[in-house]
């Protein structure tokens, strides 16, 4: 949008909404009725190349043929695997950026006349056969296309970690702030999770209790709970190289015991129960089914602005305020570069 110049906020919203709808449909149509996470792909990155190509092509005003080419060039770059999560590697954070870079490049190449595969999705060696072994639903992919936009079902993450950790963080914050449970008074913390969350977010036990890297911490329910109780808030500062050495938080993770409760299964991030036992023998229990940011508990504009302030600490407060103000008026903004100038 910056390079294109003179793009209105309304057109920016439209282009983004179409790209989000496309990415959601690509994912929802994959292994219908089951989670595609077990395939081993980093899904945000995998779907992101084609999604970003479509958004960029729309913003650049390409015609139908060139948009199809852009998506095909995006498909030619698709990649990203989940091993980075297993190994706590920073490529988990870089994958979406790689996809965006590849998608923008794809649109620029299509504009210049480079062609891409026309049957990127359903061709003989198209995306669904080549990457998903043909396990997809054409009906889900196109149902009510142009009438129903899946972006309205996308939730926003208030905390900078795996969404599956958020119910536990909300529960811990409720106990720390609402019940005034203090770190130094705790004897034991019991976490009740599903077996899926046990394997992904609580094991290997040592790495989840004493993270090797910020990525380990981002995929750790024990770390999220301990950070919430120790700091009474959770933000970017809880997921840095220095944060994972925080003795107060590490002391709490060593007091945790994890139990499996598969009655907690539900669509989306599974509920988590947090029980705190104090040194005096008092027990405090909190179960969170719908974390902040879910469709049932959506984040307000002010919640989003608060998160942005946490993420944009490198900017001065005047710029941050200006960006928030313009985002609040995005639909009426005549030129998106007003926001770009405040960021750069």
PDB file of C-alpha atoms in Angstrom, residues 68-311:
ATOM      1  CA  UNK A  68      -4.299 -15.645 -10.758  1.00  0.00           C
ATOM      2  CA  UNK A  69      -0.649 -15.435 -11.822  1.00  0.00           C
ATOM      3  CA  UNK A  70       0.271 -13.762  -8.523  1.00  0.00           C
ATOM      4  CA  UNK A  71      -1.441 -16.524  -6.553  1.00  0.00           C
ATOM      5  CA  UNK A  72       0.364 -19.116  -8.697  1.00  0.00           C
ATOM      6  CA  UNK A  73       3.731 -17.469  -8.041  1.00  0.00           C
ATOM      7  CA  UNK A  74       2.848 -17.380  -4.352  1.00  0.00           C
ATOM      8  CA  UNK A  75       2.006 -21.084  -4.472  1.00  0.00           C
ATOM      9  CA  UNK A  76       5.403 -21.827  -6.033  1.00  0.00           C
ATOM     10  CA  UNK A  77       7.007 -20.535  -2.811  1.00  0.00           C
ATOM     11  CA  UNK A  78       4.654 -22.094  -0.217  1.00  0.00           C
ATOM     12  CA  UNK A  79       6.447 -23.644   2.726  1.00  0.00           C
ATOM     13  CA  UNK A  80       7.013 -23.547   6.463  1.00  0.00           C
ATOM     14  CA  UNK A  81       7.104 -26.450   8.925  1.00  0.00           C
ATOM     15  CA  UNK A  82       6.224 -26.982  12.567  1.00  0.00           C
ATOM     16  CA  UNK A  83       9.618 -28.297  13.648  1.00  0.00           C
ATOM     17  CA  UNK A  84      10.513 -24.757  14.708  1.00  0.00           C
ATOM     18  CA  UNK A  85       7.928 -25.092  17.491  1.00  0.00           C
ATOM     19  CA  UNK A  86       9.364 -28.431  18.620  1.00  0.00           C
ATOM     20  CA  UNK A  87      12.879 -26.975  18.708  1.00  0.00           C
ATOM     21  CA  UNK A  88      11.951 -23.561  20.135  1.00  0.00           C
ATOM     22  CA  UNK A  89      13.416 -21.808  17.078  1.00  0.00           C
ATOM     23  CA  UNK A  90      12.830 -18.189  16.093  1.00  0.00           C
ATOM     24  CA  UNK A  91      11.745 -19.240  12.596  1.00  0.00           C
ATOM     25  CA  UNK A  92       8.279 -19.683  14.154  1.00  0.00           C
ATOM     26  CA  UNK A  93       8.131 -15.889  14.260  1.00  0.00           C
ATOM     27  CA  UNK A  94       9.772 -15.399  10.870  1.00  0.00           C
ATOM     28  CA  UNK A  95       7.488 -17.710   8.876  1.00  0.00           C
ATOM     29  CA  UNK A  96       4.606 -15.220   8.422  1.00  0.00           C
ATOM     30  CA  UNK A  97       7.129 -12.547   7.400  1.00  0.00           C
ATOM     31  CA  UNK A  98       8.632 -14.863   4.789  1.00  0.00           C
ATOM     32  CA  UNK A  99       5.116 -15.457   3.452  1.00  0.00           C
ATOM     33  CA  UNK A 100       4.302 -11.750   3.231  1.00  0.00           C
ATOM     34  CA  UNK A 101       7.602 -10.993   1.482  1.00  0.00           C
ATOM     35  CA  UNK A 102       6.967 -13.847  -0.948  1.00  0.00           C
ATOM     36  CA  UNK A 103       3.386 -12.743  -1.605  1.00  0.00           C
ATOM     37  CA  UNK A 104       4.328  -9.119  -2.314  1.00  0.00           C
ATOM     38  CA  UNK A 105       7.144 -10.285  -4.602  1.00  0.00           C
ATOM     39  CA  UNK A 106       4.676 -12.595  -6.387  1.00  0.00           C
ATOM     40  CA  UNK A 107       2.304  -9.705  -7.132  1.00  0.00           C
ATOM     41  CA  UNK A 108       5.156  -7.511  -8.383  1.00  0.00           C
ATOM     42  CA  UNK A 109       6.368 -10.293 -10.661  1.00  0.00           C
ATOM     43  CA  UNK A 110       2.853 -10.903 -11.991  1.00  0.00           C
ATOM     44  CA  UNK A 111       2.516  -7.193 -12.761  1.00  0.00           C
ATOM     45  CA  UNK A 112       5.791  -7.423 -14.686  1.00  0.00           C
ATOM     46  CA  UNK A 113       4.394 -10.266 -16.800  1.00  0.00           C
ATOM     47  CA  UNK A 114       5.751 -13.336 -15.032  1.00  0.00           C
ATOM     48  CA  UNK A 115       3.202 -16.163 -15.163  1.00  0.00           C
ATOM     49  CA  UNK A 116       2.287 -18.581 -12.413  1.00  0.00           C
ATOM     50  CA  UNK A 117       0.389 -21.857 -12.292  1.00  0.00           C
ATOM     51  CA  UNK A 118      -3.287 -21.346 -13.142  1.00  0.00           C
ATOM     52  CA  UNK A 119      -4.551 -24.364 -11.185  1.00  0.00           C
ATOM     53  CA  UNK A 120      -2.700 -23.621  -7.960  1.00  0.00           C
ATOM     54  CA  UNK A 121      -5.308 -25.135  -5.654  1.00  0.00           C
ATOM     55  CA  UNK A 122      -6.939 -28.089  -7.387  1.00  0.00           C
ATOM     56  CA  UNK A 123      -4.546 -28.966 -10.202  1.00  0.00           C
ATOM     57  CA  UNK A 124      -2.938 -32.389 -10.537  1.00  0.00           C
ATOM     58  CA  UNK A 125       0.046 -31.061  -8.590  1.00  0.00           C
ATOM     59  CA  UNK A 126      -1.850 -28.197  -7.017  1.00  0.00           C
ATOM     60  CA  UNK A 127      -1.754 -27.181  -3.382  1.00  0.00           C
ATOM     61  CA  UNK A 128      -4.355 -29.596  -2.011  1.00  0.00           C
ATOM     62  CA  UNK A 129      -2.959 -32.675  -3.704  1.00  0.00           C
ATOM     63  CA  UNK A 130       0.703 -31.807  -3.300  1.00  0.00           C
ATOM     64  CA  UNK A 131       0.619 -30.586   0.307  1.00  0.00           C
ATOM     65  CA  UNK A 132      -2.547 -32.047   1.865  1.00  0.00           C
ATOM     66  CA  UNK A 133      -2.759 -35.411  -0.014  1.00  0.00           C
ATOM     67  CA  UNK A 134      -6.091 -34.383  -1.553  1.00  0.00           C
ATOM     68  CA  UNK A 135      -7.826 -34.257   1.851  1.00  0.00           C
ATOM     69  CA  UNK A 136      -9.947 -31.142   1.454  1.00  0.00           C
ATOM     70  CA  UNK A 137     -13.507 -29.937   0.848  1.00  0.00           C
ATOM     71  CA  UNK A 138     -14.262 -27.918  -2.323  1.00  0.00           C
ATOM     72  CA  UNK A 139     -17.684 -27.114  -0.823  1.00  0.00           C
ATOM     73  CA  UNK A 140     -16.195 -25.494   2.295  1.00  0.00           C
ATOM     74  CA  UNK A 141     -13.655 -23.673   0.145  1.00  0.00           C
ATOM     75  CA  UNK A 142     -16.281 -21.797  -1.885  1.00  0.00           C
ATOM     76  CA  UNK A 143     -19.533 -21.885   0.139  1.00  0.00           C
ATOM     77  CA  UNK A 144     -21.234 -18.446   0.078  1.00  0.00           C
ATOM     78  CA  UNK A 145     -18.132 -16.960  -1.530  1.00  0.00           C
ATOM     79  CA  UNK A 146     -18.462 -13.185  -1.657  1.00  0.00           C
ATOM     80  CA  UNK A 147     -21.450 -13.246   0.698  1.00  0.00           C
ATOM     81  CA  UNK A 148     -19.961 -14.600   3.930  1.00  0.00           C
ATOM     82  CA  UNK A 149     -16.585 -13.318   5.025  1.00  0.00           C
ATOM     83  CA  UNK A 150     -14.701 -15.543   7.451  1.00  0.00           C
ATOM     84  CA  UNK A 151     -12.702 -12.633   8.827  1.00  0.00           C
ATOM     85  CA  UNK A 152     -15.546 -11.895  11.240  1.00  0.00           C
ATOM     86  CA  UNK A 153     -14.737 -15.234  12.907  1.00  0.00           C
ATOM     87  CA  UNK A 154     -11.033 -14.474  13.358  1.00  0.00           C
ATOM     88  CA  UNK A 155     -10.119 -13.752  16.950  1.00  0.00           C
ATOM     89  CA  UNK A 156      -7.426 -11.410  18.230  1.00  0.00           C
ATOM     90  CA  UNK A 157      -4.762 -12.573  20.664  1.00  0.00           C
ATOM     91  CA  UNK A 158      -4.289 -10.253  23.663  1.00  0.00           C
ATOM     92  CA  UNK A 159      -1.098 -12.023  24.788  1.00  0.00           C
ATOM     93  CA  UNK A 160       2.059 -12.644  22.683  1.00  0.00           C
ATOM     94  CA  UNK A 161       2.024 -16.439  22.937  1.00  0.00           C
ATOM     95  CA  UNK A 162       0.240 -19.501  21.581  1.00  0.00           C
ATOM     96  CA  UNK A 163      -3.535 -19.067  21.657  1.00  0.00           C
ATOM     97  CA  UNK A 164      -3.857 -22.358  23.527  1.00  0.00           C
ATOM     98  CA  UNK A 165      -2.117 -20.769  26.526  1.00  0.00           C
ATOM     99  CA  UNK A 166      -4.609 -17.885  26.802  1.00  0.00           C
ATOM    100  CA  UNK A 167      -7.352 -19.605  28.849  1.00  0.00           C
ATOM    101  CA  UNK A 168      -4.726 -20.482  31.458  1.00  0.00           C
ATOM    102  CA  UNK A 169      -3.382 -16.908  31.500  1.00  0.00           C
ATOM    103  CA  UNK A 170      -6.874 -15.460  31.958  1.00  0.00           C
ATOM    104  CA  UNK A 171      -7.507 -17.886  34.803  1.00  0.00           C
ATOM    105  CA  UNK A 172      -4.198 -17.013  36.460  1.00  0.00           C
ATOM    106  CA  UNK A 173      -4.796 -13.275  36.101  1.00  0.00           C
ATOM    107  CA  UNK A 174      -8.231 -13.657  37.645  1.00  0.00           C
ATOM    108  CA  UNK A 175      -6.724 -15.433  40.649  1.00  0.00           C
ATOM    109  CA  UNK A 176      -3.804 -13.016  41.004  1.00  0.00           C
ATOM    110  CA  UNK A 177      -5.773  -9.802  40.571  1.00  0.00           C
ATOM    111  CA  UNK A 178      -9.326 -10.807  41.454  1.00  0.00           C
ATOM    112  CA  UNK A 179      -8.496 -13.059  44.409  1.00  0.00           C
ATOM    113  CA  UNK A 180      -5.258 -11.264  45.322  1.00  0.00           C
ATOM    114  CA  UNK A 181      -3.247 -14.494  45.211  1.00  0.00           C
ATOM    115  CA  UNK A 182       0.409 -13.563  45.692  1.00  0.00           C
ATOM    116  CA  UNK A 183       3.412 -15.424  44.359  1.00  0.00           C
ATOM    117  CA  UNK A 184       5.136 -15.738  47.722  1.00  0.00           C
ATOM    118  CA  UNK A 185       2.051 -17.327  49.354  1.00  0.00           C
ATOM    119  CA  UNK A 186       1.744 -20.237  46.898  1.00  0.00           C
ATOM    120  CA  UNK A 187       2.599 -23.826  47.805  1.00  0.00           C
ATOM    121  CA  UNK A 188       1.318 -25.582  44.675  1.00  0.00           C
ATOM    122  CA  UNK A 189      -0.366 -24.857  41.346  1.00  0.00           C
ATOM    123  CA  UNK A 190      -2.395 -27.571  39.604  1.00  0.00           C
ATOM    124  CA  UNK A 191      -3.102 -27.186  35.876  1.00  0.00           C
ATOM    125  CA  UNK A 192      -5.931 -29.210  34.313  1.00  0.00           C
ATOM    126  CA  UNK A 193      -5.535 -29.504  30.532  1.00  0.00           C
ATOM    127  CA  UNK A 194      -6.564 -31.746  27.642  1.00  0.00           C
ATOM    128  CA  UNK A 195      -4.185 -34.415  26.369  1.00  0.00           C
ATOM    129  CA  UNK A 196      -3.565 -32.322  23.228  1.00  0.00           C
ATOM    130  CA  UNK A 197      -2.479 -29.333  25.291  1.00  0.00           C
ATOM    131  CA  UNK A 198      -0.419 -31.617  27.504  1.00  0.00           C
ATOM    132  CA  UNK A 199       1.746 -32.760  24.592  1.00  0.00           C
ATOM    133  CA  UNK A 200       2.041 -29.378  22.862  1.00  0.00           C
ATOM    134  CA  UNK A 201       2.023 -26.864  25.728  1.00  0.00           C
ATOM    135  CA  UNK A 202       3.210 -28.784  28.804  1.00  0.00           C
ATOM    136  CA  UNK A 203       5.812 -31.199  27.382  1.00  0.00           C
ATOM    137  CA  UNK A 204       8.718 -31.716  27.349  1.00  0.00           C
ATOM    138  CA  UNK A 205       8.294 -30.814  30.973  1.00  0.00           C
ATOM    139  CA  UNK A 206      11.736 -29.306  31.561  1.00  0.00           C
ATOM    140  CA  UNK A 207      11.548 -27.021  28.512  1.00  0.00           C
ATOM    141  CA  UNK A 208       8.091 -25.782  29.525  1.00  0.00           C
ATOM    142  CA  UNK A 209       9.111 -25.109  33.130  1.00  0.00           C
ATOM    143  CA  UNK A 210      12.536 -23.627  32.285  1.00  0.00           C
ATOM    144  CA  UNK A 211      12.307 -22.371  28.690  1.00  0.00           C
ATOM    145  CA  UNK A 212      15.396 -22.667  26.525  1.00  0.00           C
ATOM    146  CA  UNK A 213      14.244 -19.743  24.414  1.00  0.00           C
ATOM    147  CA  UNK A 214      11.384 -17.215  24.199  1.00  0.00           C
ATOM    148  CA  UNK A 215       9.666 -19.545  21.709  1.00  0.00           C
ATOM    149  CA  UNK A 216       9.628 -22.322  24.332  1.00  0.00           C
ATOM    150  CA  UNK A 217       7.997 -19.833  26.713  1.00  0.00           C
ATOM    151  CA  UNK A 218       5.396 -18.851  24.099  1.00  0.00           C
ATOM    152  CA  UNK A 219       4.297 -22.493  23.855  1.00  0.00           C
ATOM    153  CA  UNK A 220       4.208 -23.149  27.600  1.00  0.00           C
ATOM    154  CA  UNK A 221       1.116 -23.110  29.821  1.00  0.00           C
ATOM    155  CA  UNK A 222       3.288 -23.249  32.984  1.00  0.00           C
ATOM    156  CA  UNK A 223       5.249 -20.192  31.855  1.00  0.00           C
ATOM    157  CA  UNK A 224       2.117 -18.228  30.946  1.00  0.00           C
ATOM    158  CA  UNK A 225       0.457 -18.977  34.290  1.00  0.00           C
ATOM    159  CA  UNK A 226       3.580 -18.185  36.305  1.00  0.00           C
ATOM    160  CA  UNK A 227       4.151 -14.909  34.441  1.00  0.00           C
ATOM    161  CA  UNK A 228       0.543 -13.848  35.003  1.00  0.00           C
ATOM    162  CA  UNK A 229       0.713 -14.528  38.734  1.00  0.00           C
ATOM    163  CA  UNK A 230       4.157 -13.001  39.239  1.00  0.00           C
ATOM    164  CA  UNK A 231       3.594  -9.853  37.190  1.00  0.00           C
ATOM    165  CA  UNK A 232      -0.213  -9.532  37.338  1.00  0.00           C
ATOM    166  CA  UNK A 233      -0.151  -8.777  33.624  1.00  0.00           C
ATOM    167  CA  UNK A 234       1.234 -10.462  30.513  1.00  0.00           C
ATOM    168  CA  UNK A 235       2.948  -8.705  27.617  1.00  0.00           C
ATOM    169  CA  UNK A 236       5.970  -8.717  25.336  1.00  0.00           C
ATOM    170  CA  UNK A 237       8.344  -8.213  28.255  1.00  0.00           C
ATOM    171  CA  UNK A 238       7.419 -11.688  29.537  1.00  0.00           C
ATOM    172  CA  UNK A 239       8.733 -13.380  26.380  1.00  0.00           C
ATOM    173  CA  UNK A 240      12.294 -12.128  25.966  1.00  0.00           C
ATOM    174  CA  UNK A 241      15.733 -13.636  26.491  1.00  0.00           C
ATOM    175  CA  UNK A 242      16.011 -11.854  29.835  1.00  0.00           C
ATOM    176  CA  UNK A 243      12.444 -12.736  30.896  1.00  0.00           C
ATOM    177  CA  UNK A 244      13.028 -16.500  30.659  1.00  0.00           C
ATOM    178  CA  UNK A 245      15.683 -16.096  33.365  1.00  0.00           C
ATOM    179  CA  UNK A 246      13.255 -14.405  35.786  1.00  0.00           C
ATOM    180  CA  UNK A 247      13.747 -16.207  39.104  1.00  0.00           C
ATOM    181  CA  UNK A 248      10.298 -15.283  40.448  1.00  0.00           C
ATOM    182  CA  UNK A 249       8.596 -16.891  37.458  1.00  0.00           C
ATOM    183  CA  UNK A 250      10.904 -19.923  37.398  1.00  0.00           C
ATOM    184  CA  UNK A 251      10.223 -20.509  41.081  1.00  0.00           C
ATOM    185  CA  UNK A 252       6.499 -20.728  40.339  1.00  0.00           C
ATOM    186  CA  UNK A 253       6.851 -23.089  37.376  1.00  0.00           C
ATOM    187  CA  UNK A 254       8.632 -25.560  39.671  1.00  0.00           C
ATOM    188  CA  UNK A 255       5.581 -25.610  41.937  1.00  0.00           C
ATOM    189  CA  UNK A 256       3.238 -26.779  39.185  1.00  0.00           C
ATOM    190  CA  UNK A 257       1.588 -30.129  38.642  1.00  0.00           C
ATOM    191  CA  UNK A 258      -0.246 -30.938  35.404  1.00  0.00           C
ATOM    192  CA  UNK A 259      -3.327 -33.162  35.202  1.00  0.00           C
ATOM    193  CA  UNK A 260      -5.179 -34.345  32.105  1.00  0.00           C
ATOM    194  CA  UNK A 261      -8.926 -33.683  31.978  1.00  0.00           C
ATOM    195  CA  UNK A 262     -10.340 -34.514  28.550  1.00  0.00           C
ATOM    196  CA  UNK A 263     -13.810 -33.306  29.530  1.00  0.00           C
ATOM    197  CA  UNK A 264     -12.360 -29.875  28.745  1.00  0.00           C
ATOM    198  CA  UNK A 265     -12.323 -30.554  24.984  1.00  0.00           C
ATOM    199  CA  UNK A 266     -14.192 -27.958  22.879  1.00  0.00           C
ATOM    200  CA  UNK A 267     -13.693 -26.210  19.511  1.00  0.00           C
ATOM    201  CA  UNK A 268     -11.003 -23.536  19.595  1.00  0.00           C
ATOM    202  CA  UNK A 269      -8.532 -23.206  22.465  1.00  0.00           C
ATOM    203  CA  UNK A 270      -9.513 -25.829  25.026  1.00  0.00           C
ATOM    204  CA  UNK A 271     -10.538 -24.543  28.479  1.00  0.00           C
ATOM    205  CA  UNK A 272      -7.940 -24.712  31.222  1.00  0.00           C
ATOM    206  CA  UNK A 273      -8.476 -25.020  34.961  1.00  0.00           C
ATOM    207  CA  UNK A 274      -5.969 -23.434  37.326  1.00  0.00           C
ATOM    208  CA  UNK A 275      -5.971 -24.338  41.012  1.00  0.00           C
ATOM    209  CA  UNK A 276      -3.729 -22.540  43.480  1.00  0.00           C
ATOM    210  CA  UNK A 277      -3.014 -23.965  46.932  1.00  0.00           C
ATOM    211  CA  UNK A 278      -1.501 -21.508  49.404  1.00  0.00           C
ATOM    212  CA  UNK A 279       0.975 -22.260  52.148  1.00  0.00           C
ATOM    213  CA  UNK A 280      -1.886 -21.823  54.601  1.00  0.00           C
ATOM    214  CA  UNK A 281      -3.897 -24.540  52.825  1.00  0.00           C
ATOM    215  CA  UNK A 282      -6.423 -22.274  51.094  1.00  0.00           C
ATOM    216  CA  UNK A 283      -7.512 -23.273  47.600  1.00  0.00           C
ATOM    217  CA  UNK A 284      -8.496 -20.974  44.742  1.00  0.00           C
ATOM    218  CA  UNK A 285      -9.820 -22.431  41.488  1.00  0.00           C
ATOM    219  CA  UNK A 286     -10.614 -20.758  38.163  1.00  0.00           C
ATOM    220  CA  UNK A 287     -11.805 -22.391  34.930  1.00  0.00           C
ATOM    221  CA  UNK A 288     -11.754 -20.303  31.745  1.00  0.00           C
ATOM    222  CA  UNK A 289     -13.646 -21.586  28.724  1.00  0.00           C
ATOM    223  CA  UNK A 290     -13.712 -18.443  26.570  1.00  0.00           C
ATOM    224  CA  UNK A 291     -10.494 -16.428  26.839  1.00  0.00           C
ATOM    225  CA  UNK A 292     -10.288 -12.712  26.154  1.00  0.00           C
ATOM    226  CA  UNK A 293     -10.324 -12.127  22.402  1.00  0.00           C
ATOM    227  CA  UNK A 294     -12.616 -15.078  21.628  1.00  0.00           C
ATOM    228  CA  UNK A 295     -15.869 -14.606  19.704  1.00  0.00           C
ATOM    229  CA  UNK A 296     -17.697 -14.923  23.029  1.00  0.00           C
ATOM    230  CA  UNK A 297     -15.415 -12.315  24.688  1.00  0.00           C
ATOM    231  CA  UNK A 298     -14.168 -10.079  21.870  1.00  0.00           C
ATOM    232  CA  UNK A 299     -11.447  -7.513  22.469  1.00  0.00           C
ATOM    233  CA  UNK A 300     -12.656  -3.927  22.367  1.00  0.00           C
ATOM    234  CA  UNK A 301     -10.911  -1.224  20.357  1.00  0.00           C
ATOM    235  CA  UNK A 302      -9.334  -0.053  23.615  1.00  0.00           C
ATOM    236  CA  UNK A 303      -8.076  -3.595  24.315  1.00  0.00           C
ATOM    237  CA  UNK A 304      -6.436  -3.609  20.872  1.00  0.00           C
ATOM    238  CA  UNK A 305      -4.957  -0.147  21.434  1.00  0.00           C
ATOM    239  CA  UNK A 306      -3.501  -1.312  24.756  1.00  0.00           C
ATOM    240  CA  UNK A 307      -1.864  -4.273  23.032  1.00  0.00           C
ATOM    241  CA  UNK A 308      -0.514  -1.995  20.290  1.00  0.00           C
ATOM    242  CA  UNK A 309       1.058   0.295  22.882  1.00  0.00           C
ATOM    243  CA  UNK A 310       2.833  -2.709  24.377  1.00  0.00           C
ATOM    244  CA  UNK A 311       4.072  -3.820  20.950  1.00  0.00           C
TER     245      UNK A 311
END
